[in-house]
């Protein structure tokens, strides 16, 4: 969430990651994939997998030029495999969140209509929803309970999910908080728009 732990407990790796441009991108990838790994753990896993694959094929193929070349290529492939898995997890998780967003919006809207405050409405929705959107809304609630501003916690929600529909929801909420209006009605209308868009996509 908004309060992040260190990327690694190993000082050397932590120092390396602090100077690396890819650290932030990897951290975000892991969050959006729903993987509870630190960037340092992810880096070590990839290095170990690549080194193990390279050494294994080097032993099997021998230390000839061809053997070295093949072992190097396979080591690089093995190093990249975790990244491909993370991207696959990201896409699948984002699709799951997009499928759940209509239900979440309707629950929040109904609670608001019943007179509950926004945070309370989200908490009530969390009790009925399933992961992964349940986990993300819980993280949003935790951020606000730790003292984060609602606006900052909502922006963090967008960053963690990488979902266009979540971004649309958050933008709608932020605009309403600035300009005023009936948030319950706005969210319900948004849920209807997203539902109709899904119907069009499925029809195609």
PDB file of C-alpha atoms in Angstrom, residues 2-203:
ATOM      1  CA  UNK A   2       1.118   3.543   0.719  1.00  0.00           C
ATOM      2  CA  UNK A   3       3.473   2.322   3.451  1.00  0.00           C
ATOM      3  CA  UNK A   4       6.062   0.119   1.732  1.00  0.00           C
ATOM      4  CA  UNK A   5       8.536  -2.281   3.313  1.00  0.00           C
ATOM      5  CA  UNK A   6      12.144  -2.533   2.145  1.00  0.00           C
ATOM      6  CA  UNK A   7      12.853  -4.256  -1.150  1.00  0.00           C
ATOM      7  CA  UNK A   8      15.357  -6.668   0.447  1.00  0.00           C
ATOM      8  CA  UNK A   9      16.840  -7.568   3.806  1.00  0.00           C
ATOM      9  CA  UNK A  10      20.258  -8.145   2.205  1.00  0.00           C
ATOM     10  CA  UNK A  11      22.218  -4.856   2.380  1.00  0.00           C
ATOM     11  CA  UNK A  12      24.107  -5.426  -0.894  1.00  0.00           C
ATOM     12  CA  UNK A  13      20.953  -6.229  -2.855  1.00  0.00           C
ATOM     13  CA  UNK A  14      19.027  -3.411  -1.171  1.00  0.00           C
ATOM     14  CA  UNK A  15      21.769  -0.969  -2.160  1.00  0.00           C
ATOM     15  CA  UNK A  16      21.773  -2.258  -5.749  1.00  0.00           C
ATOM     16  CA  UNK A  17      17.993  -2.006  -6.053  1.00  0.00           C
ATOM     17  CA  UNK A  18      18.003   1.519  -4.618  1.00  0.00           C
ATOM     18  CA  UNK A  19      20.161   2.616  -7.567  1.00  0.00           C
ATOM     19  CA  UNK A  20      18.335   0.616 -10.232  1.00  0.00           C
ATOM     20  CA  UNK A  21      15.772   2.148 -12.568  1.00  0.00           C
ATOM     21  CA  UNK A  22      13.744  -1.069 -12.853  1.00  0.00           C
ATOM     22  CA  UNK A  23      13.051  -1.449  -9.114  1.00  0.00           C
ATOM     23  CA  UNK A  24       9.878   0.647  -9.112  1.00  0.00           C
ATOM     24  CA  UNK A  25       8.553  -1.057 -12.227  1.00  0.00           C
ATOM     25  CA  UNK A  26       9.185  -4.536 -10.792  1.00  0.00           C
ATOM     26  CA  UNK A  27       7.550  -3.577  -7.494  1.00  0.00           C
ATOM     27  CA  UNK A  28       4.453  -2.369  -9.321  1.00  0.00           C
ATOM     28  CA  UNK A  29       4.391  -5.495 -11.516  1.00  0.00           C
ATOM     29  CA  UNK A  30       4.436  -7.735  -8.445  1.00  0.00           C
ATOM     30  CA  UNK A  31       1.656  -5.725  -6.790  1.00  0.00           C
ATOM     31  CA  UNK A  32      -0.536  -5.811  -9.877  1.00  0.00           C
ATOM     32  CA  UNK A  33       0.078  -9.560 -10.210  1.00  0.00           C
ATOM     33  CA  UNK A  34      -1.009 -10.093  -6.595  1.00  0.00           C
ATOM     34  CA  UNK A  35       2.325 -11.707  -5.685  1.00  0.00           C
ATOM     35  CA  UNK A  36       3.551 -11.061  -2.161  1.00  0.00           C
ATOM     36  CA  UNK A  37       7.239 -10.920  -3.052  1.00  0.00           C
ATOM     37  CA  UNK A  38       9.784  -8.240  -2.349  1.00  0.00           C
ATOM     38  CA  UNK A  39      11.730  -6.993  -5.349  1.00  0.00           C
ATOM     39  CA  UNK A  40      14.916  -8.437  -3.853  1.00  0.00           C
ATOM     40  CA  UNK A  41      13.340 -11.883  -3.531  1.00  0.00           C
ATOM     41  CA  UNK A  42      12.092 -11.650  -7.105  1.00  0.00           C
ATOM     42  CA  UNK A  43      15.554 -10.680  -8.359  1.00  0.00           C
ATOM     43  CA  UNK A  44      17.263 -13.516  -6.465  1.00  0.00           C
ATOM     44  CA  UNK A  45      14.720 -16.030  -7.769  1.00  0.00           C
ATOM     45  CA  UNK A  46      15.367 -14.960 -11.358  1.00  0.00           C
ATOM     46  CA  UNK A  47      19.151 -15.012 -10.923  1.00  0.00           C
ATOM     47  CA  UNK A  48      19.123 -18.444  -9.297  1.00  0.00           C
ATOM     48  CA  UNK A  49      16.806 -19.859 -11.962  1.00  0.00           C
ATOM     49  CA  UNK A  50      18.951 -18.456 -14.772  1.00  0.00           C
ATOM     50  CA  UNK A  51      22.217 -19.634 -13.220  1.00  0.00           C
ATOM     51  CA  UNK A  52      20.846 -23.110 -12.485  1.00  0.00           C
ATOM     52  CA  UNK A  53      19.569 -23.531 -16.042  1.00  0.00           C
ATOM     53  CA  UNK A  54      22.853 -22.303 -17.499  1.00  0.00           C
ATOM     54  CA  UNK A  55      24.978 -24.601 -15.341  1.00  0.00           C
ATOM     55  CA  UNK A  56      22.730 -27.593 -15.954  1.00  0.00           C
ATOM     56  CA  UNK A  57      22.917 -27.338 -19.719  1.00  0.00           C
ATOM     57  CA  UNK A  58      26.623 -26.515 -19.565  1.00  0.00           C
ATOM     58  CA  UNK A  59      27.195 -29.809 -17.760  1.00  0.00           C
ATOM     59  CA  UNK A  60      24.978 -31.684 -20.213  1.00  0.00           C
ATOM     60  CA  UNK A  61      26.398 -30.101 -23.382  1.00  0.00           C
ATOM     61  CA  UNK A  62      30.005 -29.610 -22.332  1.00  0.00           C
ATOM     62  CA  UNK A  63      32.184 -26.510 -22.365  1.00  0.00           C
ATOM     63  CA  UNK A  64      32.543 -26.253 -26.136  1.00  0.00           C
ATOM     64  CA  UNK A  65      31.707 -23.009 -27.884  1.00  0.00           C
ATOM     65  CA  UNK A  66      28.349 -24.395 -28.989  1.00  0.00           C
ATOM     66  CA  UNK A  67      27.658 -25.700 -25.479  1.00  0.00           C
ATOM     67  CA  UNK A  68      28.536 -22.323 -23.931  1.00  0.00           C
ATOM     68  CA  UNK A  69      26.348 -20.500 -26.441  1.00  0.00           C
ATOM     69  CA  UNK A  70      23.326 -22.756 -25.886  1.00  0.00           C
ATOM     70  CA  UNK A  71      23.768 -22.684 -22.098  1.00  0.00           C
ATOM     71  CA  UNK A  72      23.941 -18.872 -22.160  1.00  0.00           C
ATOM     72  CA  UNK A  73      20.794 -18.589 -24.274  1.00  0.00           C
ATOM     73  CA  UNK A  74      18.900 -21.001 -22.027  1.00  0.00           C
ATOM     74  CA  UNK A  75      20.110 -19.157 -18.926  1.00  0.00           C
ATOM     75  CA  UNK A  76      18.682 -15.915 -20.342  1.00  0.00           C
ATOM     76  CA  UNK A  77      15.409 -17.663 -21.194  1.00  0.00           C
ATOM     77  CA  UNK A  78      15.181 -19.092 -17.669  1.00  0.00           C
ATOM     78  CA  UNK A  79      15.904 -15.630 -16.230  1.00  0.00           C
ATOM     79  CA  UNK A  80      13.006 -14.193 -18.268  1.00  0.00           C
ATOM     80  CA  UNK A  81      10.457 -16.917 -17.417  1.00  0.00           C
ATOM     81  CA  UNK A  82       9.409 -15.399 -14.054  1.00  0.00           C
ATOM     82  CA  UNK A  83       8.791 -12.077 -15.814  1.00  0.00           C
ATOM     83  CA  UNK A  84       6.489 -13.764 -18.329  1.00  0.00           C
ATOM     84  CA  UNK A  85       4.634 -15.447 -15.473  1.00  0.00           C
ATOM     85  CA  UNK A  86       4.219 -12.114 -13.667  1.00  0.00           C
ATOM     86  CA  UNK A  87       2.827 -10.498 -16.827  1.00  0.00           C
ATOM     87  CA  UNK A  88       0.397 -13.410 -17.232  1.00  0.00           C
ATOM     88  CA  UNK A  89      -0.728 -13.054 -13.613  1.00  0.00           C
ATOM     89  CA  UNK A  90      -1.142  -9.287 -14.054  1.00  0.00           C
ATOM     90  CA  UNK A  91      -3.397  -9.679 -17.079  1.00  0.00           C
ATOM     91  CA  UNK A  92      -5.509 -12.430 -15.512  1.00  0.00           C
ATOM     92  CA  UNK A  93      -5.908 -10.531 -12.241  1.00  0.00           C
ATOM     93  CA  UNK A  94      -6.834  -7.304 -14.037  1.00  0.00           C
ATOM     94  CA  UNK A  95      -9.506  -9.141 -16.009  1.00  0.00           C
ATOM     95  CA  UNK A  96     -10.907 -10.605 -12.795  1.00  0.00           C
ATOM     96  CA  UNK A  97     -11.075  -7.155 -11.190  1.00  0.00           C
ATOM     97  CA  UNK A  98     -12.810  -5.742 -14.263  1.00  0.00           C
ATOM     98  CA  UNK A  99     -15.413  -8.520 -14.061  1.00  0.00           C
ATOM     99  CA  UNK A 100     -16.074  -7.691 -10.385  1.00  0.00           C
ATOM    100  CA  UNK A 101     -16.156  -3.900 -10.609  1.00  0.00           C
ATOM    101  CA  UNK A 102     -19.864  -3.669 -11.531  1.00  0.00           C
ATOM    102  CA  UNK A 103     -20.878  -5.716  -8.490  1.00  0.00           C
ATOM    103  CA  UNK A 104     -18.617  -3.640  -6.238  1.00  0.00           C
ATOM    104  CA  UNK A 105     -20.005  -0.356  -7.564  1.00  0.00           C
ATOM    105  CA  UNK A 106     -23.589  -1.496  -7.026  1.00  0.00           C
ATOM    106  CA  UNK A 107     -22.864  -2.603  -3.446  1.00  0.00           C
ATOM    107  CA  UNK A 108     -21.167   0.684  -2.594  1.00  0.00           C
ATOM    108  CA  UNK A 109     -23.979   2.624  -4.252  1.00  0.00           C
ATOM    109  CA  UNK A 110     -26.668   0.749  -2.321  1.00  0.00           C
ATOM    110  CA  UNK A 111     -24.883   1.342   0.996  1.00  0.00           C
ATOM    111  CA  UNK A 112     -24.527   5.052   0.229  1.00  0.00           C
ATOM    112  CA  UNK A 113     -28.218   5.175  -0.606  1.00  0.00           C
ATOM    113  CA  UNK A 114     -28.933   3.619   2.795  1.00  0.00           C
ATOM    114  CA  UNK A 115     -27.157   6.512   4.494  1.00  0.00           C
ATOM    115  CA  UNK A 116     -23.698   5.089   5.164  1.00  0.00           C
ATOM    116  CA  UNK A 117     -20.520   7.116   4.616  1.00  0.00           C
ATOM    117  CA  UNK A 118     -18.236   6.268   1.691  1.00  0.00           C
ATOM    118  CA  UNK A 119     -15.577   4.381   3.708  1.00  0.00           C
ATOM    119  CA  UNK A 120     -18.289   2.458   5.567  1.00  0.00           C
ATOM    120  CA  UNK A 121     -19.906   1.576   2.252  1.00  0.00           C
ATOM    121  CA  UNK A 122     -16.611   0.200   0.937  1.00  0.00           C
ATOM    122  CA  UNK A 123     -16.154  -1.813   4.145  1.00  0.00           C
ATOM    123  CA  UNK A 124     -19.619  -3.328   3.749  1.00  0.00           C
ATOM    124  CA  UNK A 125     -18.879  -4.218   0.122  1.00  0.00           C
ATOM    125  CA  UNK A 126     -15.617  -5.899   1.138  1.00  0.00           C
ATOM    126  CA  UNK A 127     -17.530  -8.234   3.447  1.00  0.00           C
ATOM    127  CA  UNK A 128     -19.502  -9.601   0.482  1.00  0.00           C
ATOM    128  CA  UNK A 129     -16.986  -9.497  -2.369  1.00  0.00           C
ATOM    129  CA  UNK A 130     -14.384 -12.095  -3.308  1.00  0.00           C
ATOM    130  CA  UNK A 131     -10.709 -11.675  -4.241  1.00  0.00           C
ATOM    131  CA  UNK A 132      -9.035 -10.073  -6.057  1.00  0.00           C
ATOM    132  CA  UNK A 133     -11.162  -6.918  -5.784  1.00  0.00           C
ATOM    133  CA  UNK A 134     -11.853  -7.715  -2.120  1.00  0.00           C
ATOM    134  CA  UNK A 135      -8.093  -7.633  -1.414  1.00  0.00           C
ATOM    135  CA  UNK A 136      -7.631  -4.318  -3.214  1.00  0.00           C
ATOM    136  CA  UNK A 137     -10.522  -2.609  -1.438  1.00  0.00           C
ATOM    137  CA  UNK A 138      -9.238  -3.951   1.894  1.00  0.00           C
ATOM    138  CA  UNK A 139      -5.841  -2.425   1.094  1.00  0.00           C
ATOM    139  CA  UNK A 140      -7.603   0.876   0.366  1.00  0.00           C
ATOM    140  CA  UNK A 141      -9.380   0.734   3.734  1.00  0.00           C
ATOM    141  CA  UNK A 142      -6.109  -0.134   5.493  1.00  0.00           C
ATOM    142  CA  UNK A 143      -4.393   2.845   3.859  1.00  0.00           C
ATOM    143  CA  UNK A 144      -7.082   5.224   5.098  1.00  0.00           C
ATOM    144  CA  UNK A 145      -7.030   3.688   8.590  1.00  0.00           C
ATOM    145  CA  UNK A 146      -3.260   4.272   8.719  1.00  0.00           C
ATOM    146  CA  UNK A 147      -3.824   7.971   8.100  1.00  0.00           C
ATOM    147  CA  UNK A 148      -3.653   8.304   4.318  1.00  0.00           C
ATOM    148  CA  UNK A 149      -5.974  10.815   2.693  1.00  0.00           C
ATOM    149  CA  UNK A 150      -8.867   9.210   0.862  1.00  0.00           C
ATOM    150  CA  UNK A 151      -7.725  10.774  -2.416  1.00  0.00           C
ATOM    151  CA  UNK A 152      -4.198   9.358  -2.039  1.00  0.00           C
ATOM    152  CA  UNK A 153      -5.513   5.922  -1.064  1.00  0.00           C
ATOM    153  CA  UNK A 154      -7.789   5.910  -4.127  1.00  0.00           C
ATOM    154  CA  UNK A 155      -4.893   6.817  -6.430  1.00  0.00           C
ATOM    155  CA  UNK A 156      -2.850   4.024  -4.868  1.00  0.00           C
ATOM    156  CA  UNK A 157      -5.755   1.671  -5.600  1.00  0.00           C
ATOM    157  CA  UNK A 158      -5.561   2.595  -9.282  1.00  0.00           C
ATOM    158  CA  UNK A 159      -1.800   2.065  -9.331  1.00  0.00           C
ATOM    159  CA  UNK A 160      -2.021  -1.354  -7.670  1.00  0.00           C
ATOM    160  CA  UNK A 161      -4.724  -2.710  -9.962  1.00  0.00           C
ATOM    161  CA  UNK A 162      -3.705  -1.226 -13.298  1.00  0.00           C
ATOM    162  CA  UNK A 163      -7.384  -1.414 -14.259  1.00  0.00           C
ATOM    163  CA  UNK A 164      -8.941   1.192 -16.539  1.00  0.00           C
ATOM    164  CA  UNK A 165     -12.343   0.541 -14.971  1.00  0.00           C
ATOM    165  CA  UNK A 166     -10.978   1.107 -11.462  1.00  0.00           C
ATOM    166  CA  UNK A 167      -9.351   4.302 -12.721  1.00  0.00           C
ATOM    167  CA  UNK A 168     -12.695   5.407 -14.140  1.00  0.00           C
ATOM    168  CA  UNK A 169     -14.370   4.668 -10.804  1.00  0.00           C
ATOM    169  CA  UNK A 170     -11.733   6.597  -8.857  1.00  0.00           C
ATOM    170  CA  UNK A 171     -11.831   9.554 -11.258  1.00  0.00           C
ATOM    171  CA  UNK A 172     -15.617   9.674 -10.862  1.00  0.00           C
ATOM    172  CA  UNK A 173     -15.340   9.638  -7.075  1.00  0.00           C
ATOM    173  CA  UNK A 174     -12.646  12.333  -7.024  1.00  0.00           C
ATOM    174  CA  UNK A 175     -14.648  14.586  -9.339  1.00  0.00           C
ATOM    175  CA  UNK A 176     -17.750  14.117  -7.192  1.00  0.00           C
ATOM    176  CA  UNK A 177     -15.805  14.970  -4.017  1.00  0.00           C
ATOM    177  CA  UNK A 178     -14.738  18.216  -5.664  1.00  0.00           C
ATOM    178  CA  UNK A 179     -17.927  19.256  -7.428  1.00  0.00           C
ATOM    179  CA  UNK A 180     -20.518  17.645  -5.165  1.00  0.00           C
ATOM    180  CA  UNK A 181     -23.574  15.656  -6.190  1.00  0.00           C
ATOM    181  CA  UNK A 182     -25.196  12.337  -5.397  1.00  0.00           C
ATOM    182  CA  UNK A 183     -22.324   9.828  -5.281  1.00  0.00           C
ATOM    183  CA  UNK A 184     -24.689   6.877  -4.928  1.00  0.00           C
ATOM    184  CA  UNK A 185     -26.482   7.752  -8.158  1.00  0.00           C
ATOM    185  CA  UNK A 186     -23.233   8.520  -9.975  1.00  0.00           C
ATOM    186  CA  UNK A 187     -21.690   5.158  -9.052  1.00  0.00           C
ATOM    187  CA  UNK A 188     -24.846   3.270  -9.978  1.00  0.00           C
ATOM    188  CA  UNK A 189     -24.934   4.978 -13.381  1.00  0.00           C
ATOM    189  CA  UNK A 190     -21.248   4.143 -13.855  1.00  0.00           C
ATOM    190  CA  UNK A 191     -21.916   0.487 -13.061  1.00  0.00           C
ATOM    191  CA  UNK A 192     -24.659   0.465 -15.708  1.00  0.00           C
ATOM    192  CA  UNK A 193     -22.314   1.970 -18.299  1.00  0.00           C
ATOM    193  CA  UNK A 194     -19.595  -0.611 -17.579  1.00  0.00           C
ATOM    194  CA  UNK A 195     -22.128  -3.464 -17.676  1.00  0.00           C
ATOM    195  CA  UNK A 196     -23.448  -2.351 -21.055  1.00  0.00           C
ATOM    196  CA  UNK A 197     -19.905  -2.079 -22.396  1.00  0.00           C
ATOM    197  CA  UNK A 198     -19.219  -5.675 -21.302  1.00  0.00           C
ATOM    198  CA  UNK A 199     -22.361  -6.796 -23.133  1.00  0.00           C
ATOM    199  CA  UNK A 200     -21.133  -5.120 -26.303  1.00  0.00           C
ATOM    200  CA  UNK A 201     -17.697  -6.729 -25.974  1.00  0.00           C
ATOM    201  CA  UNK A 202     -19.207 -10.173 -25.409  1.00  0.00           C
ATOM    202  CA  UNK A 203     -21.580  -9.713 -28.359  1.00  0.00           C
TER     203      UNK A 203
END
